[in-house]
Coordinates of C-alpha atoms in Angstrom, one line a residue:
Chain A
M1 CA 9.0 -71.2 -104.7
S2 CA 10.9 -71.7 -101.9
A3 CA 13.3 -69.0 -101.6
E4 CA 14.3 -67.9 -98.0
I5 CA 13.2 -64.4 -97.0
A6 CA 15.4 -63.5 -93.6
A7 CA 13.4 -61.9 -90.9
P8 CA 13.4 -57.7 -90.9
R9 CA 16.6 -56.2 -89.8
S10 CA 18.7 -59.6 -89.6
Q11 CA 21.8 -57.5 -90.9
R12 CA 21.4 -59.1 -94.0
I13 CA 21.9 -55.6 -95.9
D14 CA 23.9 -55.0 -98.8
P15 CA 26.9 -53.3 -97.9
K16 CA 26.6 -50.5 -100.4
Y17 CA 23.1 -49.8 -98.7
V18 CA 24.6 -49.3 -95.2
R19 CA 24.1 -45.7 -94.0
G20 CA 27.3 -45.4 -91.7
P21 CA 27.6 -46.2 -87.9
K22 CA 24.1 -45.9 -86.3
S23 CA 23.6 -42.6 -84.6
R24 CA 22.1 -42.2 -80.7
S25 CA 21.6 -39.0 -80.9
S26 CA 18.2 -38.1 -80.6
F27 CA 18.3 -34.5 -82.6
E28 CA 16.5 -35.7 -85.2
M29 CA 13.6 -36.7 -83.3
L30 CA 13.5 -33.4 -81.5
A31 CA 13.6 -31.5 -84.7
W32 CA 10.6 -33.5 -85.9
L33 CA 8.9 -32.9 -82.4
F34 CA 10.0 -29.1 -82.4
M35 CA 8.4 -28.8 -86.1
R36 CA 5.3 -30.0 -84.7
L37 CA 5.2 -27.9 -81.7
S38 CA 6.5 -24.7 -82.8
G39 CA 4.1 -25.2 -85.5
V40 CA 0.9 -24.9 -83.4
V41 CA 2.4 -21.6 -81.8
L42 CA 3.6 -20.3 -85.2
V43 CA -0.4 -20.4 -86.4
V44 CA -1.5 -18.4 -83.6
L45 CA 1.1 -15.7 -83.6
I46 CA 1.0 -15.6 -87.2
F47 CA -2.7 -15.3 -87.4
G48 CA -2.5 -12.4 -84.6
H49 CA 0.4 -10.8 -86.5
L50 CA -1.9 -10.4 -89.8
I51 CA -4.9 -9.4 -88.0
A52 CA -3.5 -6.8 -86.2
N53 CA -1.3 -5.1 -88.8
L54 CA -3.1 -5.8 -92.0
L55 CA -6.9 -6.7 -91.0
T56 CA -8.0 -4.0 -88.6
G57 CA -8.5 -0.6 -88.9
T58 CA -7.4 0.4 -92.2
G59 CA -5.2 -2.3 -92.6
I60 CA -1.7 -1.6 -94.5
N61 CA -2.5 1.9 -95.2
A62 CA -1.8 2.1 -91.1
L63 CA 1.4 0.6 -91.2
S64 CA 4.4 3.0 -90.4
F65 CA 7.0 3.6 -88.0
G66 CA 4.3 5.2 -85.5
F67 CA 2.6 2.1 -86.2
V68 CA 5.7 -0.1 -84.6
A69 CA 6.4 2.3 -81.8
G70 CA 2.9 2.2 -80.6
K71 CA 3.1 -1.7 -81.0
W72 CA 6.4 -1.9 -79.0
A73 CA 5.3 0.5 -76.6
S74 CA 3.6 -2.7 -75.2
P75 CA 5.3 -5.4 -73.5
I76 CA 3.2 -8.0 -75.1
W77 CA 3.8 -7.2 -78.2
Q78 CA 7.7 -7.2 -78.0
F79 CA 7.2 -10.6 -76.8
W80 CA 4.9 -11.5 -79.2
D81 CA 7.3 -10.3 -82.0
L82 CA 10.3 -12.0 -80.5
A83 CA 8.7 -15.4 -80.2
L84 CA 7.5 -14.8 -83.5
L85 CA 11.1 -14.2 -85.0
W86 CA 12.7 -17.0 -83.0
L87 CA 10.0 -19.7 -83.9
A88 CA 9.4 -19.0 -87.3
M89 CA 13.4 -18.7 -88.1
L90 CA 14.2 -22.0 -86.0
H91 CA 11.2 -23.5 -87.8
G92 CA 12.0 -22.2 -90.9
T93 CA 15.6 -23.3 -90.8
N94 CA 14.8 -26.7 -90.1
G95 CA 12.3 -26.9 -93.1
V96 CA 15.0 -25.9 -95.6
R97 CA 17.7 -28.2 -93.7
T98 CA 15.6 -30.7 -94.4
I99 CA 15.1 -29.8 -97.9
I100 CA 19.0 -29.4 -98.6
N101 CA 19.5 -32.9 -97.0
D102 CA 16.9 -34.2 -99.8
Y103 CA 18.1 -32.6 -102.7
A104 CA 21.4 -31.8 -102.6
E105 CA 23.3 -35.1 -102.9
K106 CA 27.0 -34.5 -103.0
H107 CA 28.5 -34.2 -99.2
A108 CA 30.2 -30.9 -99.8
T109 CA 27.3 -29.0 -101.6
R110 CA 25.1 -30.0 -98.5
A111 CA 27.5 -28.7 -95.8
W112 CA 27.8 -25.6 -98.1
L113 CA 24.1 -24.9 -98.2
K114 CA 23.7 -25.7 -94.8
G115 CA 26.5 -24.0 -93.9
V116 CA 25.2 -20.7 -95.7
L117 CA 21.7 -21.6 -94.3
Y118 CA 23.2 -21.2 -90.5
V119 CA 25.0 -18.4 -91.3
S120 CA 21.8 -16.7 -92.5
T121 CA 19.6 -17.7 -89.8
I122 CA 21.9 -16.6 -87.0
F123 CA 22.3 -13.2 -88.6
I124 CA 18.9 -12.3 -88.7
I125 CA 17.8 -13.9 -85.4
V126 CA 20.5 -11.9 -83.8
L127 CA 19.7 -8.8 -86.1
G128 CA 15.4 -9.0 -85.3
S129 CA 16.4 -9.8 -81.3
L130 CA 18.3 -6.7 -81.2
V131 CA 16.1 -4.7 -83.0
I132 CA 13.2 -5.7 -80.7
F133 CA 15.5 -5.3 -77.1
T134 CA 17.2 -1.9 -78.5
F135 CA 14.5 -0.2 -80.2
D136 CA 14.5 3.6 -80.0
P137 CA 10.9 5.5 -80.3
C138 CA 13.2 8.7 -80.9
V139 CA 15.6 7.0 -83.6
V140 CA 16.9 9.5 -86.6
N141 CA 13.6 11.2 -88.2
S142 CA 11.3 10.0 -85.7
P143 CA 7.8 11.3 -86.3
L144 CA 6.8 11.1 -82.6
P145 CA 5.8 14.2 -80.7
Q146 CA 7.7 13.6 -77.8
C147 CA 11.0 13.4 -79.8
Chain B
M1 CA 4.3 -41.4 -114.3
S2 CA 5.3 -45.1 -113.8
K3 CA 3.0 -47.7 -113.9
T4 CA 4.3 -48.8 -111.1
S5 CA 3.1 -46.4 -109.3
S6 CA -0.5 -47.3 -109.9
G7 CA -1.9 -49.2 -106.6
T8 CA -0.1 -47.2 -104.0
L9 CA -1.5 -45.3 -101.5
Y10 CA 0.9 -42.2 -101.6
R11 CA 2.6 -41.6 -105.0
G12 CA 0.7 -39.0 -107.1
R13 CA -2.0 -38.6 -105.2
E14 CA -3.1 -36.3 -102.0
G15 CA -0.8 -36.8 -99.9
M16 CA 2.2 -36.3 -102.4
W17 CA 0.7 -33.6 -103.5
S18 CA 0.0 -31.8 -100.1
W19 CA 3.7 -32.4 -99.2
V20 CA 4.7 -31.1 -102.6
G21 CA 2.5 -27.7 -101.7
H22 CA 3.8 -28.0 -97.8
R23 CA 7.5 -27.5 -99.0
V24 CA 6.9 -25.1 -101.6
T25 CA 5.2 -22.6 -99.7
G26 CA 7.4 -23.1 -96.6
V27 CA 10.1 -22.2 -99.0
V28 CA 8.3 -19.1 -100.0
I29 CA 7.6 -18.2 -96.6
F30 CA 11.0 -18.6 -95.2
L31 CA 12.4 -16.4 -98.0
F32 CA 9.9 -13.6 -97.3
L33 CA 10.8 -13.9 -93.8
L34 CA 14.4 -12.8 -94.6
V35 CA 13.5 -10.2 -96.3
H36 CA 10.9 -9.0 -93.8
V37 CA 13.2 -9.1 -90.6
L38 CA 15.6 -7.2 -92.7
D39 CA 13.1 -4.3 -93.7
T40 CA 11.7 -4.2 -90.2
A41 CA 15.1 -3.6 -89.1
L42 CA 15.4 -0.1 -90.8
V43 CA 13.1 0.9 -87.5
R44 CA 16.2 1.0 -85.9
V45 CA 18.5 2.8 -88.3
D46 CA 16.2 5.4 -89.5
A47 CA 12.3 6.0 -89.5
S48 CA 11.7 7.7 -92.6
A49 CA 13.6 4.9 -94.2
Y50 CA 11.3 2.8 -92.8
D51 CA 8.2 4.2 -93.6
A52 CA 9.6 4.8 -97.5
V53 CA 10.2 1.1 -97.7
I54 CA 6.7 0.2 -96.2
A55 CA 5.2 2.6 -98.6
T56 CA 6.3 0.2 -101.3
Y57 CA 4.4 -2.9 -99.8
K58 CA 1.1 -0.5 -100.6
N59 CA 1.4 -0.3 -103.9
P60 CA -1.1 -2.5 -105.4
L61 CA 1.2 -4.7 -107.3
M62 CA 2.8 -5.3 -103.7
A63 CA -0.7 -5.8 -102.5
L64 CA -1.2 -9.2 -104.8
G65 CA 1.9 -9.9 -103.9
E66 CA 1.1 -9.9 -100.0
T67 CA -2.1 -11.6 -101.2
A68 CA -0.7 -14.6 -102.5
L69 CA 1.9 -15.0 -99.6
V70 CA -0.9 -15.0 -97.4
A71 CA -2.5 -17.8 -99.4
A72 CA 0.7 -19.6 -99.1
I73 CA 0.5 -19.0 -95.4
L74 CA -3.1 -20.1 -94.7
F75 CA -2.1 -23.8 -96.6
H76 CA 0.9 -24.4 -95.0
A77 CA -1.0 -23.4 -91.4
F78 CA -4.0 -25.2 -92.4
N79 CA -1.9 -28.5 -93.7
G80 CA 0.5 -28.2 -91.0
L81 CA -2.2 -29.0 -88.7
R82 CA -3.4 -31.8 -90.7
L83 CA 0.0 -33.1 -90.8
I84 CA -0.2 -33.2 -86.7
L85 CA -3.4 -34.6 -86.8
V86 CA -1.8 -37.5 -89.4
D87 CA 1.1 -38.0 -86.9
F88 CA -0.6 -37.9 -83.6
W89 CA -4.1 -39.1 -84.0
K90 CA -5.1 -42.7 -84.0
Q91 CA -7.1 -42.3 -87.3
G92 CA -4.6 -39.6 -88.6
T93 CA -3.6 -41.7 -91.6
K94 CA -6.6 -43.4 -92.4
Y95 CA -8.4 -40.1 -92.9
Q96 CA -5.1 -38.1 -94.3
R97 CA -7.1 -37.4 -97.7
Q98 CA -10.7 -36.2 -96.2
L99 CA -8.1 -34.2 -93.7
L100 CA -6.6 -32.5 -97.5
W101 CA -10.5 -31.5 -98.2
G102 CA -11.2 -30.3 -95.2
V103 CA -8.1 -28.2 -95.2
I104 CA -8.8 -26.7 -98.9
G105 CA -12.3 -26.2 -97.9
V106 CA -11.0 -24.2 -94.7
W107 CA -8.1 -22.6 -97.2
V108 CA -10.7 -21.3 -99.5
V109 CA -13.1 -19.5 -96.9
V110 CA -10.4 -17.7 -95.0
F111 CA -8.4 -16.5 -98.1
A112 CA -11.6 -15.6 -99.9
G113 CA -12.0 -13.6 -96.3
F114 CA -8.6 -12.2 -96.1
A115 CA -8.3 -11.1 -99.9
I116 CA -11.7 -9.4 -100.0
R117 CA -10.5 -7.5 -96.9
H118 CA -6.9 -6.7 -97.8
L119 CA -7.4 -5.9 -101.3
S120 CA -10.7 -3.8 -100.7
L121 CA -8.1 -2.0 -98.1
A122 CA -5.3 -1.8 -100.5
F123 CA -7.0 -0.7 -103.6
G124 CA -9.1 1.8 -101.7
G125 CA -7.5 4.9 -102.1
H126 CA -6.6 6.0 -98.6

């Protein structure tokens, strides 16, 4: 029972377990930190979103174009929804990125899945931001009296 | 489960199942988020088209779906806060199991409140 046990990190790693050059980028740490920070903010933003849209007044029955126009008449709700869009999309995209990295074993599969993910994310964030910034209460078929 | 897992702190226990639940609810919420931004984008196209799509959210079957979605959101939110405590609070790893039971307790109470309110509004026949 005198087998020598090397100290950890003494470079005695079987070559088949070596994972390529060590990255000095702090991207993964920042992504980890972002999940925690955005998570806390998202709890507030989403709870507020659910309370305002589903729990007050007549709840879901009140939802309509007029309801959205009424909310976005206020810069506070515009900012709320914009922050919600960006944080939720980035938080969700990073979560799905982690899941792809965990389960897609082939390099090409991982690259493809993440490519589709990133394209969808950019599309949804750009679309959602444009909708909030260019919102027109007098869009086609608007029921609002001032139109 | 293999015998080698017995005696480990994590595998097959509260830690693992909360991790599984966090992943599953996260993916479900993300998929809904994609659809939700697309349906909301209709406000920029045609007001009556938006109202028509929102009307589908008001039928009873969808109300059950919304309730399930909020159940997922609430678990992800409370377990996410637990995760932050596990990572940043000194005693977090020691009490991660107790924290999970706390999460489940808060989840039951808040979810019950939401479900009663939302389902009575949705089924109330306005």
